Amino acid sequence: MQPKFLLGMALSMALQTVWSQTKPLSDTSLLAPTSLKEVVVSSQKFSEKYQRIAQQVDQIRSKNLLQLQPNVADVLTQSGKLFVQKSQQGGGSPVIRGFEASRILLMVDGIRLNNAIYRAGHLQNVITIDNMVLDRLEILYGPSSTLYGSDALGGVVSMFTTDPKLSQSGKTEWHGAATLRYTSAIDEQRGNVQLHFSGKKWASFSSVTVGSFGDAIQGKNRRDAYPQFGRKDFLVQRVGNTDVVVPNPNPDQQVSSAFKQTDITQKILFQPNAKIKHLLNMQLSTSSDIPRYDRLTEKTSGLPAFAEWYYGPQERRLFAYQFSAKEQLGFFQDIKA
């Protein structure tokens, strides 16, 4: 009985083996695509898989959210990831768990925008980053002093702009894009032109954004307890050598909140092989005077407290060279400088 049982088991296994060998292979192109795991750079300064990070990190990668807002401050506001303080249209100070300004660190492409000696009040540096060229945003919550120093006591807002990409076909490729935007509520008129060059070892990304933002128009719906909140029923005009107060024909229009801004980005990539990368990063952002609208609404003894109050003109320049190497032999396997 036992030999027959063993013989039956052997035949059964043989038949299964033959059947598995003759089963036709499926077309892998018809399979559902597999999503790669998110990679976070900010938390360790080297690329790391999202699920391996102990610290809380949020990413913003939606192109609609990143590029369809007037500036980076509005991107952060609309994301719902953190609170942004705004005193005027041309501003926006991120707040992470109650910390802001010199207690949090703002970074662009791995380079800090502020440090611990910056003012402790509201800081508007994020609007100098062109959101039309943003690739992603990463927000680190909680102390990050071990990696970034005491500037990151409350957390880090790390912004990454678009990088040049090498040609996948091995041929030289040129791509261009142009965008025009208009927003009625803030009279935003903005244009962006981008040029991509992709070669076998060289690549380039160029972008120019010119924007004009008019006087913002606020909503008319207010709480019954504050029916005049935000309304400005007066204007201050200069007549001769005297400041004169005149009525504002539209109290819901925030007169003296307009400003202009120009952003230029140029990146050049040289990658001789898959493990070595050289990146030249140049950015320029300039703005006109940016009025402090909340100050211009204040009154003292029934008269305007200020005729003028503005920041600027503001200018941000960035020139950086970045070298990275991975899978190296010796004491250091990955290098970034």
CSV table of C-alpha atoms in Angstrom, one decimal:
chain,number,residue,atom,x,y,z
A,1,MET,CA,0.0,0.0,0.0
A,2,GLN,CA,2.8,2.4,0.9
A,3,PRO,CA,4.7,2.0,-2.4
A,4,LYS,CA,1.5,2.7,-4.4
A,5,PHE,CA,0.9,5.8,-2.3
A,6,LEU,CA,4.5,7.1,-2.9
A,7,LEU,CA,4.2,6.3,-6.6
A,8,GLY,CA,1.0,8.3,-6.8
A,9,MET,CA,2.6,11.3,-5.1
A,10,ALA,CA,5.5,11.2,-7.5
A,11,LEU,CA,3.3,11.1,-10.6
A,12,SER,CA,1.2,13.9,-9.2
A,13,MET,CA,4.3,16.1,-8.7
A,14,ALA,CA,5.6,15.3,-12.1
A,15,LEU,CA,2.3,16.2,-13.8
A,16,GLN,CA,2.2,19.5,-11.9
A,17,THR,CA,5.8,20.3,-13.0
A,18,VAL,CA,5.0,19.5,-16.7
A,19,TRP,CA,1.9,21.6,-16.6
A,20,SER,CA,3.8,24.6,-15.0
A,21,GLN,CA,6.4,24.4,-17.7
A,22,THR,CA,4.0,24.4,-20.6
A,23,LYS,CA,1.8,27.3,-19.2
A,24,PRO,CA,2.1,30.2,-21.7
A,25,LEU,CA,3.9,33.4,-20.4
A,26,SER,CA,1.7,36.4,-19.9
A,27,ASP,CA,2.5,39.7,-21.6
A,28,THR,CA,4.2,41.9,-18.9
A,29,SER,CA,3.2,45.1,-20.8
A,30,LEU,CA,-0.5,44.4,-19.9
A,31,LEU,CA,0.2,44.2,-16.2
A,32,ALA,CA,-0.8,47.1,-13.9
A,33,PRO,CA,2.0,49.7,-13.4
A,34,THR,CA,3.8,49.5,-10.0
A,35,SER,CA,4.2,52.8,-8.1
A,36,LEU,CA,7.7,53.4,-6.8
A,37,LYS,CA,8.1,54.3,-3.1
A,38,GLU,CA,8.4,58.0,-2.3
A,39,VAL,CA,11.9,59.3,-1.7
A,40,VAL,CA,12.6,62.0,0.8
A,41,VAL,CA,15.8,64.0,0.8
A,42,SER,CA,15.4,66.5,3.6
A,43,SER,CA,15.3,64.2,6.6
A,44,GLN,CA,18.7,62.6,6.1
A,45,LYS,CA,20.3,64.9,3.4
A,46,PHE,CA,20.6,61.7,1.3
A,47,SER,CA,17.8,60.0,-0.5
A,48,GLU,CA,15.8,57.7,1.7
A,49,LYS,CA,12.6,55.7,1.3
A,50,TYR,CA,9.6,57.4,2.9
A,51,GLN,CA,8.7,54.4,5.1
A,52,ARG,CA,12.1,54.2,6.6
A,53,ILE,CA,12.0,57.7,8.1
A,54,ALA,CA,11.2,58.0,11.8
A,55,GLN,CA,10.5,61.7,11.8
A,56,GLN,CA,7.2,63.1,10.5
A,57,VAL,CA,7.7,64.4,6.9
A,58,ASP,CA,5.1,65.7,4.5
A,59,GLN,CA,5.6,66.1,0.8
A,60,ILE,CA,3.7,68.3,-1.7
A,61,ARG,CA,4.2,67.1,-5.2
A,62,SER,CA,0.9,68.0,-6.9
A,63,LYS,CA,1.8,70.2,-9.9
A,64,ASN,CA,-1.7,71.9,-9.8
A,65,LEU,CA,-1.1,72.9,-6.2
A,66,LEU,CA,2.5,73.9,-6.7
A,67,GLN,CA,2.1,75.9,-9.9
A,68,LEU,CA,-1.5,77.3,-9.9
A,69,GLN,CA,-1.0,79.5,-6.8
A,70,PRO,CA,0.3,83.1,-6.9
A,71,ASN,CA,3.3,82.3,-4.7
A,72,VAL,CA,4.9,79.7,-2.4
A,73,ALA,CA,3.2,81.1,0.6
A,74,ASP,CA,-0.2,80.4,-0.9
A,75,VAL,CA,1.0,76.9,-1.9
A,76,LEU,CA,1.7,76.1,1.7
A,77,THR,CA,-1.6,77.6,2.8
A,78,GLN,CA,-3.7,75.7,0.4
A,79,SER,CA,-1.9,72.4,1.2
A,80,GLY,CA,-3.2,72.5,4.7
A,81,LYS,CA,0.1,71.2,6.0
A,82,LEU,CA,0.9,74.2,8.1
A,83,PHE,CA,-0.3,77.7,9.0
A,84,VAL,CA,1.0,80.8,7.1
A,85,GLN,CA,0.8,84.3,8.5
A,86,LYS,CA,0.1,87.0,6.0
A,87,SER,CA,0.0,90.8,6.7
A,88,GLN,CA,-0.1,91.8,3.0
A,89,GLN,CA,-0.5,90.3,-0.4
A,90,GLY,CA,3.3,90.1,-1.0
A,91,GLY,CA,4.1,88.1,2.1
A,92,GLY,CA,3.7,84.8,3.9
A,93,SER,CA,5.5,83.5,6.9
A,94,PRO,CA,5.3,79.7,7.5
A,95,VAL,CA,4.5,78.6,11.1
A,96,ILE,CA,5.3,75.1,12.1
A,97,ARG,CA,3.8,74.1,15.4
A,98,GLY,CA,4.0,77.6,16.8
A,99,PHE,CA,7.5,78.3,15.5
A,100,GLU,CA,8.4,80.7,12.7
A,101,ALA,CA,11.0,83.1,11.3
A,102,SER,CA,14.4,82.4,12.9
A,103,ARG,CA,13.1,79.3,14.8
A,104,ILE,CA,12.4,77.3,11.6
A,105,LEU,CA,14.7,76.8,8.6
A,106,LEU,CA,13.7,77.6,5.0
A,107,MET,CA,15.7,75.9,2.3
A,108,VAL,CA,15.8,75.9,-1.5
A,109,ASP,CA,17.6,73.1,-3.3
A,110,GLY,CA,19.5,72.2,-0.1
A,111,ILE,CA,20.7,75.7,0.5
A,112,ARG,CA,19.3,77.7,3.5
A,113,LEU,CA,17.4,80.9,3.0
A,114,ASN,CA,17.6,82.1,6.6
A,115,ASN,CA,19.5,81.5,9.8
A,116,ALA,CA,19.3,82.2,13.5
A,117,ILE,CA,20.3,85.8,13.3
A,118,TYR,CA,17.3,86.7,11.0
A,119,ARG,CA,14.6,88.7,12.6
A,120,ALA,CA,12.3,86.9,15.1
A,121,GLY,CA,9.2,88.5,13.5
A,122,HIS,CA,7.4,87.4,10.4
A,123,LEU,CA,9.7,86.4,7.6
A,124,GLN,CA,8.6,86.7,3.9
A,125,ASN,CA,11.5,84.9,2.1
A,126,VAL,CA,9.4,82.1,0.7
A,127,ILE,CA,7.8,84.4,-1.9
A,128,THR,CA,11.2,84.9,-3.5
A,129,ILE,CA,11.0,81.3,-4.7
A,130,ASP,CA,9.4,80.9,-8.1
A,131,ASN,CA,6.6,78.4,-7.6
A,132,MET,CA,6.3,78.0,-11.4
A,133,VAL,CA,9.5,75.9,-11.3
A,134,LEU,CA,8.9,74.0,-8.1
A,135,ASP,CA,9.3,70.2,-8.3
A,136,ARG,CA,8.2,69.4,-4.8
A,137,LEU,CA,8.1,70.7,-1.2
A,138,GLU,CA,9.1,68.8,1.9
A,139,ILE,CA,8.0,69.8,5.4
A,140,LEU,CA,9.8,68.4,8.5
A,141,TYR,CA,8.0,68.8,11.8
A,142,GLY,CA,9.8,69.1,15.1
A,143,PRO,CA,13.4,69.7,16.0
A,144,SER,CA,15.9,69.0,13.2
A,145,SER,CA,19.0,70.7,14.9
A,146,THR,CA,21.1,67.5,14.6
A,147,LEU,CA,21.1,67.8,10.8
A,148,TYR,CA,20.6,71.5,10.2
A,149,GLY,CA,21.8,73.3,13.3
A,150,SER,CA,19.8,75.5,15.8
A,151,ASP,CA,18.1,77.3,12.9
A,152,ALA,CA,15.8,74.3,12.6
A,153,LEU,CA,14.5,74.3,16.1
A,154,GLY,CA,10.8,74.2,15.0
A,155,GLY,CA,11.2,72.3,11.7
A,156,VAL,CA,12.2,72.7,8.1
A,157,VAL,CA,10.5,73.8,4.9
A,158,SER,CA,12.6,72.5,2.0
A,159,MET,CA,11.8,73.6,-1.5
A,160,PHE,CA,13.2,71.8,-4.6
A,161,THR,CA,13.1,73.3,-8.1
A,162,THR,CA,13.0,71.4,-11.3
A,163,ASP,CA,16.3,69.7,-12.3
A,164,PRO,CA,17.7,69.2,-15.8
A,165,LYS,CA,17.2,65.7,-17.2
A,166,LEU,CA,19.4,63.8,-19.6
A,167,SER,CA,18.1,62.4,-22.8
A,168,GLN,CA,16.8,58.8,-22.5
A,169,SER,CA,17.0,58.2,-26.2
A,170,GLY,CA,20.7,59.2,-26.5
A,171,LYS,CA,19.8,62.0,-28.9
A,172,THR,CA,19.9,65.7,-28.3
A,173,GLU,CA,16.5,67.0,-27.5
A,174,TRP,CA,15.0,70.5,-27.0
A,175,HIS,CA,11.6,71.1,-25.3
A,176,GLY,CA,9.9,74.4,-24.5
A,177,ALA,CA,6.8,75.5,-22.6
A,178,ALA,CA,5.0,78.8,-22.0
A,179,THR,CA,2.3,79.7,-19.4
A,180,LEU,CA,0.1,82.8,-19.0
A,181,ARG,CA,-1.9,83.3,-15.9
A,182,TYR,CA,-4.6,85.8,-14.9
A,183,THR,CA,-6.4,86.0,-11.6
A,184,SER,CA,-9.2,88.5,-11.2
A,185,ALA,CA,-9.3,88.7,-7.4
A,186,ILE,CA,-5.7,90.0,-7.1
A,187,ASP,CA,-5.3,91.2,-10.7
A,188,GLU,CA,-2.5,88.7,-11.2
A,189,GLN,CA,-0.9,88.9,-14.6
A,190,ARG,CA,2.0,86.4,-14.9
A,191,GLY,CA,3.9,84.8,-17.7
A,192,ASN,CA,6.5,81.9,-17.6
A,193,VAL,CA,8.8,80.6,-20.3
A,194,GLN,CA,10.8,77.4,-19.9
A,195,LEU,CA,13.4,75.8,-22.1
A,196,HIS,CA,14.7,72.2,-21.6
A,197,PHE,CA,17.9,70.9,-23.2
A,198,SER,CA,18.7,67.2,-22.9
A,199,GLY,CA,21.8,65.5,-24.2
A,200,LYS,CA,23.7,62.3,-23.4
A,201,LYS,CA,25.9,63.8,-20.7
A,202,TRP,CA,24.8,67.4,-20.6
A,203,ALA,CA,21.4,68.9,-19.7
A,204,SER,CA,20.0,72.4,-19.0
A,205,PHE,CA,16.9,73.9,-17.6
A,206,SER,CA,16.0,77.6,-18.1
A,207,SER,CA,13.0,79.6,-16.8
A,208,VAL,CA,11.9,83.2,-16.7
A,209,THR,CA,8.8,84.3,-14.8
A,210,VAL,CA,7.5,87.9,-14.9
A,211,GLY,CA,4.5,88.7,-12.7
A,212,SER,CA,2.4,91.8,-11.8
A,213,PHE,CA,0.0,91.7,-8.9
A,214,GLY,CA,-2.6,94.4,-8.5
A,215,ASP,CA,-4.6,95.6,-5.6
A,216,ALA,CA,-6.4,92.7,-4.0
A,217,ILE,CA,-10.2,92.7,-3.7
A,218,GLN,CA,-11.5,91.0,-0.5
A,219,GLY,CA,-14.7,89.2,0.0
A,220,LYS,CA,-17.9,91.0,1.2
A,221,ASN,CA,-19.1,88.4,3.6
A,222,ARG,CA,-18.2,89.2,7.2
A,223,ARG,CA,-19.3,88.2,10.6
A,224,ASP,CA,-22.0,90.2,12.2
A,225,ALA,CA,-19.7,91.0,15.2
A,226,TYR,CA,-17.1,92.6,12.8
A,227,PRO,CA,-19.0,94.3,9.9
A,228,GLN,CA,-16.1,96.6,9.1
A,229,PHE,CA,-13.3,94.1,9.4
A,230,GLY,CA,-10.7,94.6,6.7
A,231,ARG,CA,-12.5,97.5,5.0
A,232,LYS,CA,-10.5,100.6,4.1
A,233,ASP,CA,-12.7,103.6,3.5
A,234,PHE,CA,-9.9,106.1,3.0
A,235,LEU,CA,-6.8,106.6,0.8
A,236,VAL,CA,-3.8,108.8,1.4
A,237,GLN,CA,-2.6,110.8,-1.6
A,238,ARG,CA,0.3,113.2,-1.9
A,239,VAL,CA,-0.7,116.6,-3.0
A,240,GLY,CA,2.2,119.0,-3.3
A,241,ASN,CA,4.2,118.5,-0.1
A,242,THR,CA,1.2,117.4,2.0
A,243,ASP,CA,-0.5,114.1,2.6
A,244,VAL,CA,-4.2,114.3,1.9
A,245,VAL,CA,-6.9,111.8,3.0
A,246,VAL,CA,-9.6,111.1,0.4
A,247,PRO,CA,-12.5,108.6,0.3
A,248,ASN,CA,-11.9,105.1,-1.1
A,249,PRO,CA,-14.5,104.5,-3.7
A,250,ASN,CA,-14.3,100.7,-3.1
A,251,PRO,CA,-13.6,100.0,0.6
A,252,ASP,CA,-13.2,96.2,-0.3
A,253,GLN,CA,-10.3,96.9,-2.6
A,254,GLN,CA,-7.0,96.7,-0.8
A,255,VAL,CA,-5.4,99.8,-2.4
A,256,SER,CA,-1.6,99.8,-1.9
A,257,SER,CA,-1.2,96.0,-1.9
A,258,ALA,CA,0.1,95.7,-5.5
A,259,PHE,CA,3.7,94.7,-6.4
A,260,LYS,CA,5.7,93.2,-9.2
A,261,GLN,CA,8.2,90.3,-9.2
A,262,THR,CA,10.6,88.7,-11.7
A,263,ASP,CA,12.3,85.3,-11.3
A,264,ILE,CA,15.0,83.8,-13.4
A,265,THR,CA,16.3,80.2,-13.0
A,266,GLN,CA,19.2,78.5,-14.8
A,267,LYS,CA,20.5,75.0,-14.1
A,268,ILE,CA,23.2,73.1,-16.0
A,269,LEU,CA,23.9,69.4,-15.4
A,270,PHE,CA,27.0,67.4,-16.4
A,271,GLN,CA,26.8,63.7,-15.7
A,272,PRO,CA,29.7,61.8,-17.2
A,273,ASN,CA,28.3,58.5,-15.9
A,274,ALA,CA,25.5,57.1,-13.8
A,275,LYS,CA,27.3,57.6,-10.5
A,276,ILE,CA,28.8,61.1,-10.8
A,277,LYS,CA,26.9,64.3,-11.2
A,278,HIS,CA,27.8,68.0,-11.4
A,279,LEU,CA,25.1,70.6,-11.1
A,280,LEU,CA,25.3,74.4,-11.5
A,281,ASN,CA,22.4,76.2,-10.0
A,282,MET,CA,21.7,80.0,-10.6
A,283,GLN,CA,18.7,81.9,-9.4
A,284,LEU,CA,17.7,85.5,-9.4
A,285,SER,CA,14.5,87.0,-7.9
A,286,THR,CA,13.7,90.8,-7.8
A,287,SER,CA,10.7,92.7,-6.7
A,288,SER,CA,9.3,96.2,-6.5
A,289,ASP,CA,8.3,97.8,-3.3
A,290,ILE,CA,5.9,95.5,-1.4
A,291,PRO,CA,3.4,97.6,0.7
A,292,ARG,CA,2.6,96.5,4.3
A,293,TYR,CA,-1.2,96.7,3.8
A,294,ASP,CA,-2.2,96.1,7.4
A,295,ARG,CA,-0.1,99.1,8.6
A,296,LEU,CA,-1.8,101.3,6.0
A,297,THR,CA,-5.2,100.5,7.5
A,298,GLU,CA,-4.4,101.8,11.0
A,299,LYS,CA,-5.7,105.1,12.3
A,300,THR,CA,-4.6,107.4,15.1
A,301,SER,CA,-7.1,109.9,16.5
A,302,GLY,CA,-9.3,109.3,13.5
A,303,LEU,CA,-6.5,109.9,10.9
A,304,PRO,CA,-4.4,107.4,9.0
A,305,ALA,CA,-1.3,106.4,11.1
A,306,PHE,CA,0.9,106.0,8.0
A,307,ALA,CA,1.0,107.4,4.5
A,308,GLU,CA,3.6,104.8,3.3
A,309,TRP,CA,4.9,101.5,4.7
A,310,TYR,CA,6.6,99.0,2.5
A,311,TYR,CA,9.4,96.5,2.2
A,312,GLY,CA,11.8,96.3,-0.6
A,313,PRO,CA,12.8,96.4,-3.3
A,314,GLN,CA,13.8,92.8,-2.5
A,315,GLU,CA,16.5,90.9,-4.4
A,316,ARG,CA,17.6,87.3,-3.9
A,317,ARG,CA,20.6,85.9,-5.7
A,318,LEU,CA,21.8,82.2,-5.6
A,319,PHE,CA,24.8,80.7,-7.3
A,320,ALA,CA,25.7,77.2,-6.2
A,321,TYR,CA,27.7,74.2,-7.5
A,322,GLN,CA,26.7,70.8,-6.3
A,323,PHE,CA,28.7,67.6,-6.7
A,324,SER,CA,27.3,64.2,-5.9
A,325,ALA,CA,28.7,60.7,-6.2
A,326,LYS,CA,27.1,57.4,-5.2
A,327,GLU,CA,28.1,53.7,-5.0
A,328,GLN,CA,31.8,54.7,-4.5
A,329,LEU,CA,34.5,52.4,-3.3
A,330,GLY,CA,36.4,53.2,-0.2
A,331,PHE,CA,35.5,54.8,3.1
A,332,PHE,CA,32.7,56.9,1.7
A,333,GLN,CA,30.0,55.3,-0.5
A,334,ASP,CA,27.8,58.4,-1.1
A,335,ILE,CA,29.2,61.9,-1.3
A,336,LYS,CA,27.3,65.2,-1.6
A,337,ALA,CA,29.1,68.6,-1.6
